[in-house]
Coordinates of N, CA and C in Angstrom, one line a residue:
X954 N 24.3 53.2 46.6 CA 23.8 51.9 46.5 C 22.3 51.8 46.4
X955 N 21.6 52.7 47.1 CA 20.2 52.6 47.1 C 19.6 52.9 45.7
X956 N 20.3 53.7 44.9 CA 19.8 54.0 43.6 C 19.9 52.7 42.7
X957 N 20.9 51.9 43.0 CA 21.0 50.6 42.3 C 19.8 49.7 42.6
X958 N 19.6 49.6 43.9 CA 18.5 48.7 44.4 C 17.1 49.2 44.1
X959 N 16.9 50.4 44.4 CA 15.5 51.0 44.3 C 15.2 51.6 43.0
X960 N 16.1 51.9 42.2 CA 15.9 52.6 40.9 C 16.3 51.8 39.7
X961 N 17.5 51.6 39.5 CA 18.1 51.0 38.3 C 17.7 49.5 38.2
X962 N 17.7 48.8 39.3 CA 17.3 47.4 39.3 C 15.9 47.2 38.9
X963 N 15.0 48.1 39.4 CA 13.6 48.0 39.0 C 13.4 48.1 37.5
X964 N 14.1 49.0 36.9 CA 14.0 49.2 35.4 C 14.6 48.0 34.8
X965 N 15.8 47.5 35.2 CA 16.5 46.4 34.6 C 15.7 45.1 34.6
X966 N 15.1 44.8 35.8 CA 14.3 43.6 35.9 C 13.1 43.7 35.1
X967 N 12.4 44.8 35.1 CA 11.2 45.0 34.3 C 11.5 44.8 32.8
X968 N 12.6 45.4 32.3 CA 13.0 45.2 30.9 C 13.4 43.8 30.6
X969 N 14.1 43.2 31.5 CA 14.5 41.8 31.2 C 13.3 40.8 31.2
X970 N 12.3 41.1 31.9 CA 11.1 40.3 31.9 C 10.2 40.5 30.6
X971 N 10.4 41.6 29.9 CA 9.5 41.9 28.8 C 9.4 40.8 27.7
X972 N 10.5 40.2 27.4 CA 10.5 39.2 26.3 C 9.6 38.0 26.7
X973 N 9.7 37.5 27.9 CA 8.9 36.4 28.4 C 7.4 36.9 28.5
X974 N 7.2 38.1 29.0 CA 5.9 38.6 29.2 C 5.2 38.7 27.8
X975 N 5.9 39.3 26.9 CA 5.3 39.4 25.5 C 5.0 38.0 24.9
X976 N 5.9 37.1 25.1 CA 5.7 35.7 24.6 C 4.4 35.1 25.3
X977 N 4.3 35.3 26.6 CA 3.1 34.8 27.3 C 1.8 35.4 26.8
X978 N 1.9 36.7 26.6 CA 0.7 37.4 26.1 C 0.2 36.9 24.8
X979 N 1.2 36.7 23.9 CA 0.9 36.2 22.6 C 0.4 34.7 22.6
X980 N 1.0 33.9 23.4 CA 0.6 32.5 23.4 C -0.7 32.2 24.1
X981 N -1.1 33.1 25.1 CA -2.3 32.9 25.8 C -3.5 33.7 25.2
X982 N -3.2 34.7 24.4 CA -4.2 35.5 23.9 C -4.7 36.5 24.9
X983 N -4.1 36.6 26.0 CA -4.4 37.5 27.1 C -3.1 38.2 27.5
X984 N -3.2 39.5 27.8 CA -2.0 40.2 28.2 C -1.4 39.7 29.5
X985 N -0.1 39.6 29.5 CA 0.6 39.3 30.8 C 0.7 40.6 31.6
X986 N 1.1 40.6 32.8 CA 1.2 41.8 33.6 C 2.5 41.9 34.2
X987 N 3.0 43.2 34.2 CA 4.2 43.6 35.0 C 3.7 44.6 35.9
X988 N 3.8 44.3 37.2 CA 3.3 45.2 38.3 C 4.5 45.7 39.1
X989 N 4.7 47.0 39.1 CA 5.8 47.6 39.8 C 5.3 48.1 41.2
X990 N 6.1 47.9 42.2 CA 5.7 48.4 43.5 C 6.0 49.9 43.6
X991 N 5.0 50.7 43.8 CA 5.1 52.1 43.9 C 4.6 52.6 45.3
X992 N 4.2 53.9 45.4 CA 3.7 54.4 46.6 C 3.0 55.7 46.3
X993 N 2.0 56.1 47.1 CA 1.4 57.4 47.0 C 2.5 58.5 47.3
X994 N 3.6 58.1 48.0 CA 4.6 59.0 48.3 C 5.3 59.6 47.1
X995 N 5.1 59.0 45.9 CA 5.7 59.5 44.7 C 5.2 60.9 44.4
X996 N 4.0 61.2 45.0 CA 3.4 62.5 44.8 C 4.0 63.6 45.7
X997 N 4.8 63.2 46.7 CA 5.3 64.1 47.7 C 6.7 64.6 47.4
X998 N 7.3 64.4 46.2 CA 8.6 64.8 45.9 C 8.6 66.3 45.5
X999 N 9.6 67.0 46.1 CA 9.8 68.4 45.8 C 10.7 68.4 44.5
X1000 N 10.3 69.1 43.5 CA 11.0 69.2 42.3 C 12.5 69.5 42.4
X1001 N 12.8 70.3 43.4 CA 14.2 70.7 43.6 C 15.1 69.5 44.0
X1002 N 14.5 68.5 44.5 CA 15.2 67.3 44.9 C 15.6 66.4 43.8
X1003 N 15.0 66.6 42.6 CA 15.3 65.8 41.4 C 15.8 66.6 40.2
X1004 N 15.5 67.8 40.2 CA 15.9 68.6 39.0 C 17.4 68.9 39.1
X1005 N 18.1 68.6 38.0 CA 19.5 68.8 37.9 C 19.8 68.9 36.4
X1006 N 20.6 69.9 36.0 CA 20.9 70.1 34.6 C 21.8 69.0 34.0
X1007 N 22.7 68.5 34.9 CA 23.6 67.5 34.4 C 23.1 66.1 34.6
X1008 N 22.8 65.7 35.8 CA 22.4 64.3 36.0 C 21.4 64.1 37.2
X1009 N 20.2 63.7 36.9 CA 19.3 63.4 38.0 C 19.8 62.3 38.9
X1010 N 20.3 61.2 38.2 CA 20.7 60.1 39.0 C 21.9 60.4 39.9
X1011 N 22.8 61.2 39.4 CA 23.9 61.7 40.3 C 23.4 62.5 41.4
X1012 N 22.5 63.4 41.2 CA 21.9 64.3 42.2 C 21.3 63.5 43.3
X1013 N 20.4 62.5 42.9 CA 19.7 61.8 44.0 C 20.6 60.7 44.7
X1014 N 21.7 60.4 44.0 CA 22.7 59.4 44.6 C 23.7 60.1 45.5
X1015 N 23.8 61.4 45.5 CA 24.8 62.2 46.2 C 24.4 62.1 47.7
X1016 N 25.3 61.6 48.6 CA 25.1 61.5 50.0 C 24.6 62.8 50.7
X1017 N 25.1 63.9 50.2 CA 24.8 65.2 50.8 C 23.3 65.5 50.6
X1018 N 22.7 64.9 49.6 CA 21.2 65.1 49.3 C 20.3 64.1 50.0
X1019 N 20.9 63.2 50.8 CA 20.2 62.1 51.4 C 19.3 62.6 52.6
X1020 N 18.1 62.1 52.6 CA 17.2 62.2 53.7 C 16.3 61.0 53.6
X1021 N 16.1 60.3 54.7 CA 15.3 59.0 54.6 C 14.0 59.2 53.9
X1022 N 13.2 60.2 54.4 CA 11.8 60.3 53.9 C 11.9 60.8 52.4
X1023 N 12.7 61.8 52.1 CA 12.8 62.3 50.8 C 13.3 61.3 49.8
X1024 N 14.3 60.5 50.2 CA 14.8 59.4 49.3 C 13.7 58.4 49.0
X1025 N 13.0 58.0 50.0 CA 11.9 57.0 49.8 C 10.9 57.6 48.8
X1026 N 10.5 58.8 48.9 CA 9.6 59.4 48.0 C 10.2 59.5 46.6
X1027 N 11.4 59.9 46.5 CA 12.1 60.0 45.2 C 12.2 58.6 44.5
X1028 N 12.5 57.6 45.2 CA 12.6 56.2 44.6 C 11.2 55.7 44.2
X1029 N 10.2 56.1 44.9 CA 8.9 55.7 44.4 C 8.5 56.5 43.2
X1030 N 8.9 57.7 43.1 CA 8.7 58.5 41.9 C 9.5 57.8 40.7
X1031 N 10.7 57.4 40.9 CA 11.5 56.7 39.9 C 10.7 55.4 39.5
X1032 N 10.1 54.7 40.4 CA 9.3 53.6 40.1 C 8.1 53.9 39.1
X1033 N 7.5 55.1 39.4 CA 6.4 55.5 38.5 C 7.0 55.9 37.1
X1034 N 8.1 56.6 37.1 CA 8.7 57.0 35.8 C 9.1 55.7 35.0
X1035 N 9.7 54.7 35.7 CA 10.0 53.5 35.0 C 8.8 52.8 34.5
X1036 N 7.7 52.8 35.3 CA 6.5 52.2 34.9 C 5.9 52.8 33.6
X1037 N 5.9 54.1 33.6 CA 5.3 54.8 32.4 C 6.2 54.6 31.2
X1038 N 7.5 54.6 31.3 CA 8.4 54.4 30.2 C 8.3 53.0 29.6
X1039 N 8.3 52.0 30.5 CA 8.2 50.6 30.0 C 6.8 50.4 29.4
X1040 N 5.8 51.0 30.0 CA 4.4 50.9 29.4 C 4.4 51.4 28.0
X1041 N 5.1 52.5 27.8 CA 5.1 53.2 26.5 C 5.8 52.3 25.4
X1042 N 6.6 51.3 25.8 CA 7.3 50.5 24.9 C 6.6 49.2 24.5
X1043 N 5.5 48.9 25.2 CA 4.9 47.6 24.9 C 3.5 47.7 24.4
X1044 N 3.1 46.7 23.7 CA 1.7 46.7 23.2 C 0.8 46.2 24.3
X1045 N -0.2 46.9 24.6 CA -1.1 46.6 25.8 C -1.8 45.3 25.5
X1046 N -2.0 44.8 24.3 CA -2.6 43.5 24.1 C -1.7 42.4 24.5
X1047 N -0.4 42.7 24.6 CA 0.6 41.6 25.1 C 1.0 41.7 26.5
X1048 N 1.2 43.0 27.0 CA 1.7 43.2 28.4 C 1.0 44.4 28.9
X1049 N 0.4 44.3 30.1 CA -0.1 45.5 30.8 C 0.9 45.8 31.9
X1050 N 1.4 47.0 31.9 CA 2.4 47.5 32.8 C 1.7 48.5 33.7
X1051 N 1.8 48.2 35.0 CA 1.2 49.2 36.0 C 2.0 49.3 37.3
X1052 N 1.6 50.2 38.1 CA 2.3 50.4 39.4 C 1.2 50.3 40.5
X1053 N 1.6 49.7 41.6 CA 0.6 49.6 42.7 C 1.2 50.2 44.0
X1054 N 0.4 50.7 44.8 CA 0.8 51.2 46.1 C 0.1 50.3 47.2
X1055 N 0.9 49.4 47.8 CA 0.3 48.4 48.7 C 0.1 49.0 50.1
X1056 N 0.7 50.1 50.5 CA 0.7 50.9 51.7 C -0.3 50.4 52.8
X1057 N -0.3 49.2 53.1 CA -1.1 48.7 54.2 C -0.3 47.6 54.9
X1058 N -1.0 46.8 55.7 CA -0.4 45.7 56.3 C 0.2 44.8 55.2
X1059 N 1.1 43.9 55.6 CA 1.6 42.9 54.6 C 0.5 42.1 53.9
X1060 N -0.4 41.7 54.7 CA -1.5 40.9 54.1 C -2.3 41.7 53.1
X1061 N -2.7 42.9 53.6 CA -3.6 43.8 52.7 C -2.8 44.3 51.5
X1062 N -1.5 44.6 51.7 CA -0.7 45.1 50.7 C -0.5 44.0 49.6
X1063 N -0.3 42.8 50.0 CA -0.1 41.7 49.0 C -1.4 41.5 48.2
X1064 N -2.5 41.7 48.8 CA -3.8 41.6 48.0 C -3.8 42.8 47.0
X1065 N -3.4 44.0 47.4 CA -3.4 45.1 46.5 C -2.5 44.8 45.3
X1066 N -1.3 44.3 45.5 CA -0.4 44.0 44.4 C -1.0 42.9 43.5
X1067 N -1.6 41.9 44.1 CA -2.2 40.9 43.2 C -3.4 41.4 42.5
X1068 N -4.2 42.3 43.1 CA -5.4 42.8 42.4 C -4.9 43.7 41.3
X1069 N -3.8 44.4 41.4 CA -3.3 45.2 40.3 C -2.9 44.4 39.1
X1070 N -2.6 43.1 39.3 CA -2.3 42.3 38.1 C -3.5 41.7 37.5
X1071 N -4.7 42.0 38.1 CA -5.9 41.5 37.5 C -6.7 42.6 36.7
X1072 N -6.1 43.8 36.7 CA -6.7 44.9 36.0 C -6.6 44.7 34.5
X1073 N -7.5 45.4 33.8 CA -7.4 45.4 32.3 C -6.6 46.5 31.7
X1074 N -6.7 46.7 30.4 CA -5.9 47.6 29.7 C -6.0 49.1 30.2
X1075 N -7.1 49.4 30.9 CA -7.2 50.8 31.4 C -6.2 51.1 32.5
X1076 N -5.6 50.0 33.0 CA -4.6 50.2 34.0 C -3.2 50.4 33.5
X1077 N -3.0 50.2 32.1 CA -1.7 50.2 31.5 C -1.0 51.6 31.7
X1078 N 0.1 51.6 32.3 CA 0.9 52.8 32.6 C 0.3 53.5 33.8
X1079 N -0.7 53.0 34.5 CA -1.4 53.6 35.6 C -0.9 53.3 36.9
X1080 N -1.6 53.9 37.9 CA -1.2 53.8 39.3 C -2.4 53.3 40.1
X1081 N -2.3 52.1 40.7 CA -3.4 51.4 41.4 C -3.2 51.6 42.9
X1082 N -4.1 52.2 43.5 CA -4.0 52.4 45.0 C -5.5 52.5 45.6
X1083 N -5.6 52.0 46.7 CA -7.0 52.0 47.4 C -8.1 51.5 46.5
X1084 N -7.8 50.4 45.8 CA -8.7 49.8 44.9 C -9.3 50.7 43.8
X1085 N -8.4 51.6 43.3 CA -8.8 52.5 42.2 C -7.6 52.9 41.4
X1086 N -7.8 53.1 40.1 CA -6.7 53.7 39.3 C -6.7 55.2 39.6
X1087 N -5.7 55.6 40.2 CA -5.6 57.0 40.7 C -4.7 57.8 39.8
X1088 N -4.8 59.1 40.0 CA -4.0 60.1 39.3 C -2.6 60.0 40.0
X1089 N -1.5 59.8 39.2 CA -0.2 59.9 39.9 C 0.2 61.3 40.2
X1090 N 1.3 61.4 40.9 CA 1.8 62.7 41.3 C 2.1 63.7 40.2
X1091 N 2.2 65.0 40.5 CA 2.4 66.0 39.6 C 3.7 65.8 38.7
X1092 N 4.8 65.2 39.3 CA 6.0 65.0 38.6 C 5.9 63.8 37.7
X1093 N 4.8 63.2 37.6 CA 4.5 62.1 36.6 C 3.7 62.7 35.5
X1094 N 2.8 63.6 35.8 CA 1.8 64.0 34.8 C 2.0 65.4 34.2
X1095 N 2.8 66.3 34.9 CA 3.0 67.6 34.4 C 4.0 67.6 33.3
X1096 N 4.0 68.7 32.5 CA 5.0 68.8 31.4 C 6.4 68.8 32.0
X1097 N 6.7 69.6 33.1 CA 8.0 69.6 33.6 C 8.4 68.2 34.2
X1098 N 7.4 67.6 34.8 CA 7.7 66.2 35.4 C 8.0 65.2 34.3
X1099 N 7.3 65.3 33.1 CA 7.5 64.4 32.0 C 8.9 64.7 31.4
X1100 N 9.3 66.0 31.4 CA 10.7 66.3 30.9 C 11.8 65.7 31.8
X1101 N 11.5 65.8 33.2 CA 12.5 65.2 34.1 C 12.5 63.7 34.0
X1102 N 11.3 63.2 33.8 CA 11.2 61.7 33.6 C 12.0 61.2 32.4
X1103 N 11.9 62.0 31.3 CA 12.6 61.6 30.1 C 14.1 61.7 30.3
X1104 N 14.5 62.7 31.0 CA 16.0 62.9 31.3 C 16.4 61.7 32.1
X1105 N 15.7 61.4 33.2 CA 16.0 60.3 34.1 C 16.0 58.9 33.4
X1106 N 15.0 58.7 32.5 CA 14.9 57.4 31.8 C 16.1 57.3 30.9
X1107 N 16.5 58.4 30.2 CA 17.7 58.3 29.4 C 18.9 57.9 30.2
X1108 N 19.1 58.5 31.4 CA 20.2 58.2 32.2 C 20.2 56.7 32.7
X1109 N 19.0 56.3 33.0 CA 18.9 54.8 33.4 C 19.2 53.9 32.3
X1110 N 18.7 54.2 31.1 CA 19.0 53.4 29.9 C 20.5 53.4 29.6
X1111 N 21.2 54.6 29.8 CA 22.6 54.7 29.5 C 23.4 53.7 30.5
X1112 N 23.0 53.7 31.7 CA 23.6 52.8 32.7 C 23.4 51.4 32.3
X1113 N 22.1 51.0 32.0 CA 21.8 49.6 31.6 C 22.5 49.2 30.3
X1114 N 22.6 50.1 29.3 CA 23.3 49.8 28.1 C 24.7 49.5 28.3
X1115 N 25.3 50.2 29.3 CA 26.7 49.9 29.6 C 27.0 48.5 30.2
X1116 N 25.9 47.9 30.7 CA 26.0 46.6 31.3 C 25.4 45.5 30.4
X1117 N 24.5 45.9 29.4 CA 23.8 44.9 28.6 C 23.5 45.5 27.3
X1118 N 24.2 45.1 26.2 CA 24.1 45.7 24.9 C 22.7 45.3 24.3
X1119 N 21.9 44.5 24.8 CA 20.7 44.0 24.3 C 19.5 44.8 24.8
X1120 N 19.7 45.8 25.7 CA 18.6 46.6 26.3 C 17.6 47.1 25.2
X1121 N 18.1 47.8 24.2 CA 17.2 48.4 23.2 C 16.5 47.3 22.4
X1122 N 17.1 46.2 22.1 CA 16.5 45.1 21.4 C 15.3 44.6 22.2
X1123 N 15.6 44.4 23.5 CA 14.5 43.8 24.4 C 13.4 44.9 24.5
X1124 N 13.7 46.1 24.8 CA 12.7 47.1 24.9 C 11.8 47.3 23.7
X1125 N 12.4 47.2 22.5 CA 11.7 47.4 21.3 C 11.0 46.2 20.7
X1126 N 11.2 45.0 21.5 CA 10.5 43.8 21.2 C 10.8 43.3 19.8

């Protein structure tokens, strides 16, 4: 269940919003923003917790692999992967896609999320934390991490396509 709530639904909602965000960006002449809630914890994932030759989603959804802290970190890594893949599908002049780490009190965290939506094109596909665009974790930027990300993104899209035949049309604008 947590993979649906914390992983797949983030991708699905982000994709479903793209049409309206693109339209808004075109009509206003300024890019709209899609801001995904992430965490610095995405950098704390051990590769063995996500690497699987057959299915990353099945591996992280398997109850025998569950650990509260590791699952939290894994789902924040998925948020970063989703952010980078959606960002790669949109024109930055229409939609800026970014991820933010609010990791503070609710009041401070809300300001972090809002400030992330005020950033320019340099934040596209990036990670906003502590009032700076920061380097994401190794599993986002390394070659092996990008390969895992591609595998996971394909799995997420396969799930979404099974529920909505318009996913590719929406993604490709």
